[in-house]
Short mmCIF file of C-alpha atoms and ligand atoms in Angstrom, two decimals:
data_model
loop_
_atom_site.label_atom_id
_atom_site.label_comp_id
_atom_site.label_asym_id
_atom_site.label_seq_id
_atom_site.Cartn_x
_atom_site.Cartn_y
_atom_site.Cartn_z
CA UNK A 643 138.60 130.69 129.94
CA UNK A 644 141.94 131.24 131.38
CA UNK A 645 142.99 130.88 134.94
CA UNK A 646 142.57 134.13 135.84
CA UNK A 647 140.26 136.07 133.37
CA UNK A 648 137.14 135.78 135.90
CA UNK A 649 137.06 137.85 138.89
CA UNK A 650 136.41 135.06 141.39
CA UNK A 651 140.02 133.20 141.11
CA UNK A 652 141.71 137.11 140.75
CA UNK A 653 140.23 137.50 143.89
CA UNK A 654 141.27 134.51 145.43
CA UNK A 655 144.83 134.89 144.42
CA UNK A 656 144.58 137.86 146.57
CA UNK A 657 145.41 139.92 143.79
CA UNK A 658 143.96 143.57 143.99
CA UNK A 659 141.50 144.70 141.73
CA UNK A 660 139.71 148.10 141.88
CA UNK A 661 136.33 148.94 141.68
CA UNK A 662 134.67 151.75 139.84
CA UNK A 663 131.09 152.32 142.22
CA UNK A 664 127.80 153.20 140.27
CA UNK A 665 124.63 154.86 141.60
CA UNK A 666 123.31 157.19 138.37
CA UNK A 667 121.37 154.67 136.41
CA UNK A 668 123.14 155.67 132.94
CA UNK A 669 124.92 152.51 131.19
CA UNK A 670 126.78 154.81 129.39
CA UNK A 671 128.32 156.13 132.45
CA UNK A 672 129.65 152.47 133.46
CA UNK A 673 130.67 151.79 130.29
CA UNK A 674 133.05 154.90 130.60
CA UNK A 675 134.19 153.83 133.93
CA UNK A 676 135.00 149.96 132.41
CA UNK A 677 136.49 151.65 129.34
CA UNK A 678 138.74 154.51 131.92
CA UNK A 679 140.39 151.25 133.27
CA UNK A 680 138.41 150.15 135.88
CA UNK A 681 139.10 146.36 136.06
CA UNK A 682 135.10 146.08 138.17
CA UNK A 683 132.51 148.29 138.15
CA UNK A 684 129.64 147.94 141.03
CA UNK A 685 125.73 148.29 140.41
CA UNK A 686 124.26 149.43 143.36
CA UNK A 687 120.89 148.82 143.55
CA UNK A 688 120.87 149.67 147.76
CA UNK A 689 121.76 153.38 147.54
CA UNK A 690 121.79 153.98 143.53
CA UNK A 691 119.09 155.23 141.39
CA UNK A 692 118.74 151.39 139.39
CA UNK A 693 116.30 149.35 139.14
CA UNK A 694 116.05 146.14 137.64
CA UNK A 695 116.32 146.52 134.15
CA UNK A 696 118.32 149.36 134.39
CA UNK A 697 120.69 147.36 136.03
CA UNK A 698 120.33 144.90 133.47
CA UNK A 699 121.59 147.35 130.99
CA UNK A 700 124.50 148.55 133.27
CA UNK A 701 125.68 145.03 133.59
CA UNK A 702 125.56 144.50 129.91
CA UNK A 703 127.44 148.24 129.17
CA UNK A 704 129.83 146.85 131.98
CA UNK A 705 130.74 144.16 129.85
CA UNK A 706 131.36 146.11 126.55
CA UNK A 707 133.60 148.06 128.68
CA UNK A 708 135.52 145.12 129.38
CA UNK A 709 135.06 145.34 133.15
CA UNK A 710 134.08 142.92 135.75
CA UNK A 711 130.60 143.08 136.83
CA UNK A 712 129.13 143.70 140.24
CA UNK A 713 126.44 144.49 141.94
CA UNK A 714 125.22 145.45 145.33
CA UNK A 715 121.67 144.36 146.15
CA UNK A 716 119.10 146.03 148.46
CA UNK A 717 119.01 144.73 152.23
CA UNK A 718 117.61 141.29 151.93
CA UNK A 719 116.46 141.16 148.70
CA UNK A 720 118.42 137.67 147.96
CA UNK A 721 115.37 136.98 145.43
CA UNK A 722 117.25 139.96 143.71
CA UNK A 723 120.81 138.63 144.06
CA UNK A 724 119.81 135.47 141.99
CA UNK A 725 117.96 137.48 139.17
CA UNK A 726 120.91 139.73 139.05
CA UNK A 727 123.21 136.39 138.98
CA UNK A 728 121.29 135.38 135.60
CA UNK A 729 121.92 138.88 134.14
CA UNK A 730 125.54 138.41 134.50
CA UNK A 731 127.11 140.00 137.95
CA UNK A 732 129.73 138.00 138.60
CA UNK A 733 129.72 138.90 142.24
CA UNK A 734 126.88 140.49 144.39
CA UNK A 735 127.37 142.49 147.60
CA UNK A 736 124.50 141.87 150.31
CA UNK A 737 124.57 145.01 152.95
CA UNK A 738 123.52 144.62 156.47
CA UNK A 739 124.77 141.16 156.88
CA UNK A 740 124.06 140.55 160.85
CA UNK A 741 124.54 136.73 161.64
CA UNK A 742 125.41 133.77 160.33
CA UNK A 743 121.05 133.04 159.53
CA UNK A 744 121.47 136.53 157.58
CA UNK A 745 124.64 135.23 155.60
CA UNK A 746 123.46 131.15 154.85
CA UNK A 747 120.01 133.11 153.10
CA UNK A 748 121.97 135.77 150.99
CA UNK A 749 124.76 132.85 149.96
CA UNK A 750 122.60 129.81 148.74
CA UNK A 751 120.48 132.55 146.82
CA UNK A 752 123.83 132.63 144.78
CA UNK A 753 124.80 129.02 144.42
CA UNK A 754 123.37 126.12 142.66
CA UNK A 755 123.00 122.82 144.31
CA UNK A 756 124.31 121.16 146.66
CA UNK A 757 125.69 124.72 147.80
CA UNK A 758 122.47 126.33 147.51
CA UNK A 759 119.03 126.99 145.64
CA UNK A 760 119.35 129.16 143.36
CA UNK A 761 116.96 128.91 140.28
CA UNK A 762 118.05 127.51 136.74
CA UNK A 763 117.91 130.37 134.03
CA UNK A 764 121.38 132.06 133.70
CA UNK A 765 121.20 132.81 130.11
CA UNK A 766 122.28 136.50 130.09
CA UNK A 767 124.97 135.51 132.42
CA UNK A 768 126.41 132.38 129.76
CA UNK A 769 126.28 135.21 126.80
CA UNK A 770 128.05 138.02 128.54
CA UNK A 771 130.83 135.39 129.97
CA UNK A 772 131.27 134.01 126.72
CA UNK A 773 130.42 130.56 127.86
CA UNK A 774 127.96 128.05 126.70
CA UNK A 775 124.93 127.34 128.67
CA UNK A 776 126.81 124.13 130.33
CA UNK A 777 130.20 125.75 130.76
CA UNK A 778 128.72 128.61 132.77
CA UNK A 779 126.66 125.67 134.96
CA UNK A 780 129.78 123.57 135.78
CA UNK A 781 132.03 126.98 136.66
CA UNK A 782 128.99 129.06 138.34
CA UNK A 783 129.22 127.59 142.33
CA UNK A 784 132.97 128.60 141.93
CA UNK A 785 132.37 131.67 140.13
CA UNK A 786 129.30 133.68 141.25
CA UNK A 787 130.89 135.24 144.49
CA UNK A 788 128.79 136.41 147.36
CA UNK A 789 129.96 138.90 149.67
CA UNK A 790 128.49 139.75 153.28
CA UNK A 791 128.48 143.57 154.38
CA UNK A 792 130.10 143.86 157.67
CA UNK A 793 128.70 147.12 158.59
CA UNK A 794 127.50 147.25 162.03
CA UNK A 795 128.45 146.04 165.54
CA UNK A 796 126.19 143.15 165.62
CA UNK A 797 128.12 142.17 162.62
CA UNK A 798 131.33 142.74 164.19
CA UNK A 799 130.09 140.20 166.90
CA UNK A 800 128.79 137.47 164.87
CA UNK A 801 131.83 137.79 162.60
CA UNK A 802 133.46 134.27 162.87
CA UNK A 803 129.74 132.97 162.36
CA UNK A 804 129.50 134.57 159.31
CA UNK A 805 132.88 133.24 158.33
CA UNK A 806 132.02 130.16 159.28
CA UNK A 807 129.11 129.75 156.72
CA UNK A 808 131.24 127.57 153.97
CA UNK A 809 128.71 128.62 150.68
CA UNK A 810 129.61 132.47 151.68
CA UNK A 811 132.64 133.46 149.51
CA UNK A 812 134.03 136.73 151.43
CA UNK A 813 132.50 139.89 153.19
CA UNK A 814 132.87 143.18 151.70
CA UNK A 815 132.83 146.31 154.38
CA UNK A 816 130.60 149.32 154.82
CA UNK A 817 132.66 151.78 156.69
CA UNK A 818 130.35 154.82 156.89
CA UNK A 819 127.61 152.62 158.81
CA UNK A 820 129.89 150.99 160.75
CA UNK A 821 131.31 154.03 162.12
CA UNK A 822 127.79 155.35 162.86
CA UNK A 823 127.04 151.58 164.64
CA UNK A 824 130.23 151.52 166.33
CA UNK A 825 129.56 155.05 168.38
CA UNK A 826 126.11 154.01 168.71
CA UNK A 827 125.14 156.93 166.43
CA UNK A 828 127.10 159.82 167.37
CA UNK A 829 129.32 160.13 164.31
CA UNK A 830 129.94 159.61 160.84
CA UNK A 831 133.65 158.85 160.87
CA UNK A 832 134.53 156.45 157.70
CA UNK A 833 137.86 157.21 157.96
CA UNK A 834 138.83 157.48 161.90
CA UNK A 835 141.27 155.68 163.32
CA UNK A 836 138.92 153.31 165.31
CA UNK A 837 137.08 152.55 161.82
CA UNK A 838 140.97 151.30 160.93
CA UNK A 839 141.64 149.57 163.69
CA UNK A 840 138.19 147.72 163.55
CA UNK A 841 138.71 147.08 158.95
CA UNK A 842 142.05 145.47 159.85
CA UNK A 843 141.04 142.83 162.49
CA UNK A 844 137.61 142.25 159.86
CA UNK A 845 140.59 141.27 157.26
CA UNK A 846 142.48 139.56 158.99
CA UNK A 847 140.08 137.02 160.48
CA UNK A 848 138.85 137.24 157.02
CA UNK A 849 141.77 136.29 155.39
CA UNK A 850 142.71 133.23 157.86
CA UNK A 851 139.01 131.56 157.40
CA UNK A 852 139.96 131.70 153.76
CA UNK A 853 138.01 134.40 152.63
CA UNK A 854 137.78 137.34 149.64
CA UNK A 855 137.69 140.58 152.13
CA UNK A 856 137.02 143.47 150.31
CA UNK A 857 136.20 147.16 150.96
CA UNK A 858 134.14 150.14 150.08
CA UNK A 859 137.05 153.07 149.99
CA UNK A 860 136.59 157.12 149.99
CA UNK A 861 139.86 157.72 148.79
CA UNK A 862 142.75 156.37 147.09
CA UNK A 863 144.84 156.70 150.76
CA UNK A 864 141.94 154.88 151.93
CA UNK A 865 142.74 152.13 149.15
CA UNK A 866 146.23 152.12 150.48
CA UNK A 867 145.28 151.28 153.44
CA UNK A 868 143.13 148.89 152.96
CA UNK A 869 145.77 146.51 150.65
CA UNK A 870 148.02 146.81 153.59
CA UNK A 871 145.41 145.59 156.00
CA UNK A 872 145.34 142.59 153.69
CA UNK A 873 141.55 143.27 151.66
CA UNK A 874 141.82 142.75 147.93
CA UNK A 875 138.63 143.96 146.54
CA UNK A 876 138.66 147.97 147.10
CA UNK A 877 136.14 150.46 146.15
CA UNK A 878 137.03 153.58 144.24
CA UNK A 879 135.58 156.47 142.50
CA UNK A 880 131.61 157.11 142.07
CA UNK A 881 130.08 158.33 139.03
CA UNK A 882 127.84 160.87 140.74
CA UNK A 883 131.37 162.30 142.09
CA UNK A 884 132.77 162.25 138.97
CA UNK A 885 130.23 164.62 137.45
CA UNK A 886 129.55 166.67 140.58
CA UNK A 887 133.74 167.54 140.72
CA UNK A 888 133.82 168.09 136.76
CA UNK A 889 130.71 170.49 137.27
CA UNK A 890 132.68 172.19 139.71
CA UNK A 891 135.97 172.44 138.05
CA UNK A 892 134.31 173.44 134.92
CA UNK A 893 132.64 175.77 136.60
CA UNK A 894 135.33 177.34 138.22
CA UNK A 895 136.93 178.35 134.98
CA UNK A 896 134.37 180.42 133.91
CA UNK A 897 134.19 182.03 136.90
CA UNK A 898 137.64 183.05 136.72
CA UNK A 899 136.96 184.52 133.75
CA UNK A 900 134.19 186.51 134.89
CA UNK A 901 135.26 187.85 137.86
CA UNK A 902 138.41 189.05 136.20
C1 3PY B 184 128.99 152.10 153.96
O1 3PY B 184 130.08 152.69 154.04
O2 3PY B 184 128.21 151.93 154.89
C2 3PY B 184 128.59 151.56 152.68
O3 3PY B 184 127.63 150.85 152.61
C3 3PY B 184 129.37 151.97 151.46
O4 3PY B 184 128.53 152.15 150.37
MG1 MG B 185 126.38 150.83 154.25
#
């Protein structure tokens, strides 16, 4: 495998790399998003419609795309995070992620020994990489990334203890609930300026422990933003939008037409 045909040493180079978001459990519609030129697409089993297999079959269609596969799990469900591992995400996204305790769990449920406990089985995984059985076992620790969502103000506090947890590979943040956290439940403010203020100091600190920081985006100024602030792994574009808009544009011609 060349140096930088997985995601995990793209994303350490700091390179940017998009990701397309998934929450309608059709494989197809992944498949379309790997195949539209998403480099990543992201299963999320916390907010999406999947379940496991489903996801399964999403991971798989992600691959035919020609996409990187990820996957966010639901809160604590690190049992989940190494099943999905064997079934080929190349990177799981834990939300919630409070303290360091909340981060060592989630990590070593992605790594092999020494740098964890996750369970031998990754035979999905080894076919969809195109690796043997023992190539994908030597590169997995390296290769399997875990990320933390940094979503709330208790997260925010315990930051450099997350950070500090050397099996975690990066933190990936949530920043609809963290504006809700942050005012202590009086708004929903993704994109306010204290949300901004608040992503760039999470990427920076990120960024000097030696960290992937990455970012769940609602718009492509939002994406902007966020490579600026120095994150490299950037949501964009999710496939219940995508319908919902071309139902309304397509919709909107014919009413033209028949209210002419
Ligand atoms: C958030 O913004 O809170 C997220 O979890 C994005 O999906
Ligand atoms: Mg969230």
């Amino acid at each position: 495998m060349s140096e930088q045909s997985n995601l995990a040493d793209k994303l350490r180079s700091g390179k940017p790399v998009i990701t397309g978001w998934s929450v309608l459990n059709v494989p197809m519609f992944v498949e379309m998003m790997a195949r539209g030129g998403y480099e990543a697409v992201t299963i999320d089993l916390q907010h999406g419609m999947y379940d496991f297999a489903s996801a399964c079959d999403a991971l798989a269609a992600t691959a035919l795309g020609g996409a990187h596969r990820i996957v966010r799990i639901p809160i604590g469900d690190n049992a989940l995070a190494g099943r999905l591992a064997d079934m080929g995400a190349e990177c799981l996204i834990a939300p919630m992620i409070n303290s360091r305790e909340d981060a060592v769990s989630f990590a070593r449920a992605v790594k092999y020994p020494p740098d964890g406990d996750r369970s031998w089985s990754p035979f999905r995984a080894a076919m969809l990489s195109g690796q043997t059985l023992e190539e994908y076992r030597q590169g997995a620790n390296l290769q399997t990334l875990s990320l933390a969502m940094i979503e709330t103000q208790e997260a925010i506090d315990a930051l450099d203890d997350i950070l500090s947890v050397a099996e975690l590979d990066g933190v990936f943040v949530g920043p609809s609930d963290l504006s809700i956290s942050l005012s202590n439940g009086a708004r929903l403010d993704p994109n306010g300026e204290e949300n901004a203020r608040v992503c760039a100091g999470i990427a920076e600190k990120a960024v000097k422990a030696g960290k992937i920081a990455g970012i769940f985006c609602m718009n492509a100024d939002k994406v902007k933003e966020a490579i600026q602030q120095g994150f490299c792994l950037m949501s964009h574009g999710i496939d219940r939008s995508f319908v919902a808009d071309s139902i309304a544009n397509t919709r909107r011609e014919v009413d033209e037409i028949t209210s002419a």
